[in-house]
Coordinates of C-alpha atoms in Angstrom, one line a residue:
L11 CA -0.1 -0.2 0.0
Q12 CA 1.0 3.5 -0.8
Q13 CA 2.8 5.0 2.1
N14 CA 0.9 8.7 1.1
Y15 CA -2.4 7.2 1.4
S16 CA -1.4 6.7 5.5
S17 CA -4.0 9.4 6.8
R18 CA -6.8 8.0 4.1
T19 CA -10.1 6.0 5.1
A20 CA -9.3 2.9 4.0
L21 CA -12.0 0.6 5.0
T22 CA -15.6 1.3 6.5
L23 CA -17.5 -1.1 7.7
S24 CA -21.0 -0.9 7.5
R25 CA -24.0 -2.6 8.2
G26 CA -27.1 -1.2 6.1
A27 CA -26.8 2.8 6.2
E28 CA -25.4 2.9 9.4
E29 CA -21.6 2.7 9.6
R30 CA -20.3 0.3 12.3
L31 CA -16.1 1.2 11.8
R32 CA -13.4 2.7 10.1
W33 CA -10.2 2.3 9.3
T34 CA -7.9 5.0 8.2
Y35 CA -4.6 2.8 5.8
D36 CA -2.4 3.9 8.5
E37 CA -4.4 1.7 11.1
L38 CA -5.1 -0.8 8.5
Q39 CA -1.4 -1.3 8.7
Q40 CA -1.3 -1.1 12.3
E41 CA -4.3 -4.3 12.7
R42 CA -2.4 -6.2 10.4
C43 CA 0.6 -6.2 12.2
R44 CA -0.9 -7.3 15.3
A45 CA -3.1 -10.1 13.9
A46 CA 0.5 -11.4 12.6
V47 CA 1.8 -11.4 15.7
V48 CA -1.1 -13.2 16.8
L49 CA -0.5 -15.6 14.5
Q50 CA 3.0 -16.1 15.5
Q51 CA 2.4 -16.7 18.4
L52 CA 0.2 -19.5 17.4
G53 CA 2.9 -21.1 16.1
L54 CA 1.7 -20.5 12.5
S55 CA 4.9 -19.9 10.2
S56 CA 5.4 -20.3 6.2
G57 CA 3.3 -22.9 4.6
D58 CA 0.8 -23.2 7.4
A59 CA -3.0 -23.1 6.2
V60 CA -5.3 -20.3 8.1
L61 CA -9.0 -21.1 7.4
V62 CA -11.1 -17.4 7.2
S63 CA -14.7 -18.0 7.8
V64 CA -16.6 -14.1 8.5
Q65 CA -18.5 -11.8 7.3
N66 CA -17.2 -9.0 5.6
C67 CA -15.4 -6.9 7.3
P68 CA -12.2 -4.6 7.7
H69 CA -10.1 -7.4 9.9
F70 CA -10.6 -10.1 7.2
I71 CA -8.3 -7.3 5.1
A72 CA -5.7 -7.3 8.0
L73 CA -5.9 -11.1 8.6
F74 CA -5.1 -11.6 4.8
M75 CA -2.8 -9.1 4.9
A76 CA -1.0 -11.0 8.0
A77 CA -1.1 -13.9 6.2
L78 CA 0.9 -13.0 3.6
Q79 CA 3.6 -11.3 5.8
L80 CA 4.3 -14.5 7.5
S81 CA 3.7 -17.2 4.1
C82 CA 1.0 -18.2 5.6
C83 CA -2.0 -19.9 3.1
F84 CA -5.0 -18.1 3.4
V85 CA -8.3 -19.6 2.5
P86 CA -11.4 -18.0 2.6
L87 CA -14.8 -19.5 2.7
H88 CA -18.2 -17.6 3.0
P89 CA -19.5 -18.4 6.8
E90 CA -22.8 -19.8 5.4
V91 CA -20.7 -22.8 3.6
T92 CA -22.3 -26.2 4.0
E93 CA -21.1 -29.2 5.9
H94 CA -20.4 -30.8 2.8
L95 CA -17.9 -27.9 1.6
L96 CA -16.6 -27.9 4.9
E97 CA -15.5 -31.1 5.6
T98 CA -14.1 -31.1 2.1
V99 CA -12.2 -28.3 2.7
L100 CA -10.7 -29.4 5.9
Q101 CA -9.7 -32.5 4.4
S102 CA -7.8 -30.7 1.8
V103 CA -6.1 -28.3 2.8
R104 CA -5.4 -29.2 6.5
P105 CA -6.0 -25.9 7.9
K106 CA -3.4 -25.1 11.6
L107 CA -5.7 -22.0 12.8
V108 CA -9.4 -21.6 11.4
I109 CA -11.0 -18.1 12.1
V110 CA -15.0 -17.5 12.5
D111 CA -17.7 -15.1 13.2
A112 CA -19.3 -15.3 16.5
G113 CA -22.6 -17.3 16.6
Y114 CA -20.7 -19.7 13.9
S115 CA -22.6 -23.3 12.9
L116 CA -22.2 -25.0 16.3
C117 CA -22.9 -28.1 14.0
N118 CA -19.8 -26.9 12.3
L119 CA -17.7 -25.5 15.0
Q120 CA -17.9 -29.4 16.3
K121 CA -16.1 -30.0 13.0
L122 CA -13.9 -27.7 13.0
H123 CA -12.5 -29.9 16.7
L124 CA -13.0 -32.7 15.3
H125 CA -10.1 -32.1 12.8
H126 CA -8.0 -30.8 15.6
C127 CA -8.3 -26.9 14.4
L128 CA -7.3 -23.9 16.5
V129 CA -10.0 -22.1 16.5
M130 CA -10.4 -18.6 17.2
E131 CA -13.7 -15.8 17.1
L132 CA -13.5 -12.3 15.0
S133 CA -15.9 -9.9 16.6
P134 CA -15.6 -6.3 15.0
D135 CA -16.9 -4.7 18.0
R136 CA -14.9 -6.4 20.2
E137 CA -11.5 -5.3 21.5
P138 CA -9.0 -7.6 20.6
W139 CA -10.9 -8.6 18.6
L140 CA -9.7 -11.9 18.1
K141 CA -10.1 -15.0 20.8
L142 CA -9.1 -18.4 20.8
L143 CA -11.7 -20.5 21.6
P144 CA -11.4 -24.2 23.7
Q145 CA -10.2 -26.7 21.7
C146 CA -10.9 -30.5 21.9
S147 CA -7.5 -32.4 21.9
R148 CA -8.5 -35.7 20.0
K149 CA -6.0 -35.7 17.4
P150 CA -7.5 -34.8 13.3
V151 CA -9.0 -37.8 11.4
Y152 CA -7.7 -37.9 7.9
P153 CA -8.5 -41.1 5.5
A154 CA -4.8 -43.0 4.6
S155 CA -5.8 -42.3 1.1
C156 CA -6.0 -38.3 1.7
Q157 CA -2.7 -36.8 0.4
V158 CA -1.8 -33.1 0.5
P159 CA -0.9 -31.9 -3.5
A160 CA 2.4 -31.2 -3.7
L161 CA 1.8 -27.8 -4.9
P162 CA 4.6 -24.6 -7.3
N163 CA 7.5 -24.3 -4.9
N164 CA 5.6 -24.8 -1.8
E165 CA 4.7 -21.0 -2.3
V166 CA 0.7 -21.1 -2.6
V167 CA -0.3 -18.0 -0.6
L168 CA -4.0 -18.1 -1.7
Q169 CA -6.4 -20.7 -2.1
L170 CA -10.1 -20.4 -3.0
F171 CA -12.8 -23.0 -3.2
S172 CA -16.0 -23.2 -5.2
S173 CA -19.2 -23.5 -3.9
G174 CA -19.6 -27.0 -5.0
S175 CA -22.8 -27.0 -6.7
T176 CA -21.2 -29.2 -9.4
G177 CA -21.3 -31.9 -6.7
T178 CA -17.3 -31.3 -6.5
P179 CA -15.8 -28.1 -5.0
K180 CA -12.9 -26.4 -7.5
V181 CA -10.1 -25.3 -5.8
I182 CA -7.9 -21.8 -7.3
C183 CA -4.6 -22.1 -5.7
Y184 CA -2.2 -18.6 -6.3
T185 CA 1.5 -18.7 -5.4
R186 CA 2.9 -15.3 -4.1
N187 CA 4.7 -14.9 -7.6
S188 CA 1.0 -15.3 -9.7
L189 CA -0.7 -13.1 -6.9
N190 CA 1.8 -10.6 -7.0
V191 CA 1.6 -9.8 -11.1
F192 CA -2.0 -10.0 -10.6
L193 CA -1.2 -7.2 -8.1
H194 CA 1.1 -5.3 -10.2
W195 CA -1.3 -5.6 -13.2
Q196 CA -3.6 -3.9 -10.9
A197 CA -1.4 -1.1 -10.2
Q198 CA -0.7 -0.6 -14.2
L199 CA -4.3 -0.5 -15.3
F200 CA -5.2 2.2 -12.6
A201 CA -1.9 3.9 -13.6
A202 CA -3.3 3.7 -17.7
F203 CA -6.7 5.2 -16.5
P204 CA -5.9 8.2 -14.0
D205 CA -9.7 8.8 -14.0
L206 CA -10.0 5.7 -12.3
C207 CA -7.4 6.9 -9.5
E208 CA -5.7 10.1 -8.0
S209 CA -2.6 11.7 -9.8
G210 CA -2.3 13.6 -6.5
T211 CA -2.9 14.2 -2.8
Q212 CA -5.7 16.6 -3.4
E213 CA -8.1 15.0 -7.3
K214 CA -10.9 13.7 -5.6
V215 CA -11.2 9.4 -5.5
S216 CA -14.9 8.0 -6.0
D217 CA -15.6 5.9 -3.3
R218 CA -16.9 2.3 -3.7
I219 CA -19.3 0.3 -1.7
N220 CA -18.5 -3.8 -1.7
A221 CA -21.3 -5.8 -1.5
L222 CA -19.7 -8.7 -2.8
P223 CA -18.3 -11.3 0.2
L224 CA -14.7 -11.2 0.2
A225 CA -14.1 -14.9 0.6
H226 CA -15.3 -15.4 -3.6
F227 CA -12.3 -13.8 -5.7
G228 CA -14.7 -11.2 -6.8
G229 CA -14.9 -9.5 -3.6
L230 CA -11.5 -10.0 -2.5
S231 CA -10.0 -8.3 -6.3
F232 CA -12.3 -5.1 -6.0
C233 CA -11.0 -4.1 -2.6
L234 CA -7.3 -4.7 -3.2
Q235 CA -8.2 -2.7 -6.5
S236 CA -9.3 0.2 -4.0
L237 CA -6.8 0.1 -1.8
I238 CA -3.7 -0.1 -4.8
A239 CA -5.9 3.0 -6.2
G240 CA -6.2 4.3 -2.8
R241 CA -10.0 4.7 -2.8
S242 CA -12.2 4.4 0.5
L243 CA -13.9 0.8 0.4
H244 CA -17.2 0.4 2.3
L245 CA -17.5 -3.3 3.5
S246 CA -21.0 -4.4 3.8
V247 CA -22.4 -7.1 5.3
Q248 CA -25.4 -9.3 4.0
V249 CA -28.4 -7.1 4.1
C250 CA -31.5 -5.9 1.3
A251 CA -30.8 -4.5 -1.7
D252 CA -32.5 -1.3 -0.8
E253 CA -30.4 -0.6 2.4
L254 CA -27.8 -1.2 -0.4
L255 CA -29.1 1.7 -2.3
L256 CA -29.8 3.7 0.6
L257 CA -26.0 3.4 1.6
S258 CA -25.3 4.5 -1.7
Q259 CA -26.8 7.6 -2.1
R260 CA -26.5 8.4 1.3
T261 CA -22.3 7.7 0.9
G262 CA -22.2 9.1 -3.1
C263 CA -20.5 5.9 -3.1
Q264 CA -20.4 3.1 -6.8
L265 CA -22.4 -0.3 -5.5
L266 CA -20.7 -2.9 -6.3
L267 CA -22.9 -6.1 -6.3

C-alpha cells in the first residue's frame, strides 16, 4: 500500500445505512501487524494454512495481509458454507488455524474440533477482535488416501474454493508470484487510467461499496483494487438491496454487487 495514503480512510464497515467501523490506511497497517503477531504466537509459519470464514469486515483484509507477511496460505470461505464443502476444504487444506464469526454454526464448530484445528472467533465490535476458543484434544482423523497436493514451490499463499454446486468443489491456487503479478497488473491498470485513481493528493477519488463476499475472488479483487488506488471502500455485511441503495445514495459511492 502506498505510504502517501496513510491518513486517508481505507475501509469502512457498514450494516445497511449505519456505519459501524472506519479504518485509515495507517490503522489497517497497524491491525495487520497485530494480526501477524497473533498468528506467530500461535506458532504459524510459512506454508501453514489459515482458513477464514467470516462476514465482510476490515479485519478480513488485515488477516489476509498478515498471512501474506508470514507466507501462510490464506483460505477464505463463506461463513454460510455447507457441511459438505467445509469437510472437503478441511480434508484438502488441513488448516492449522480457523477463524470464524461469533455465532458460527455449532455443527460446523464441532467439525472443526474433530479435525483438531485451533479456532479463533472474530468480533469487529470487540477489543481485542480475535479470541481463541477452547478446543478438544482429539487428534485429527484423515483417510489414508487423503494426500495434500504438492504445489509449485510450496509458496501457495491463497486458495479459493468454489461452492461445490456441481457436486465437487474446485480450488484455485495462487502462489506468491502469481498474486504479485495480479497486483502489479492492477497497479498498472489504475496508472493507465487516471480517472480511476488519483494522480495527486488533492484530487477527489470516488469511493466504492463492496457488497460482494470477500471470500470470493471477485469481492477480494475489488477490495485490493481500491486499496492499491487509494480509494475508500465501504464493506457491507449481508443486507437487502434497498438498504444498499440507501447507503449508496447517502455516501455517493459506487455500488458493487
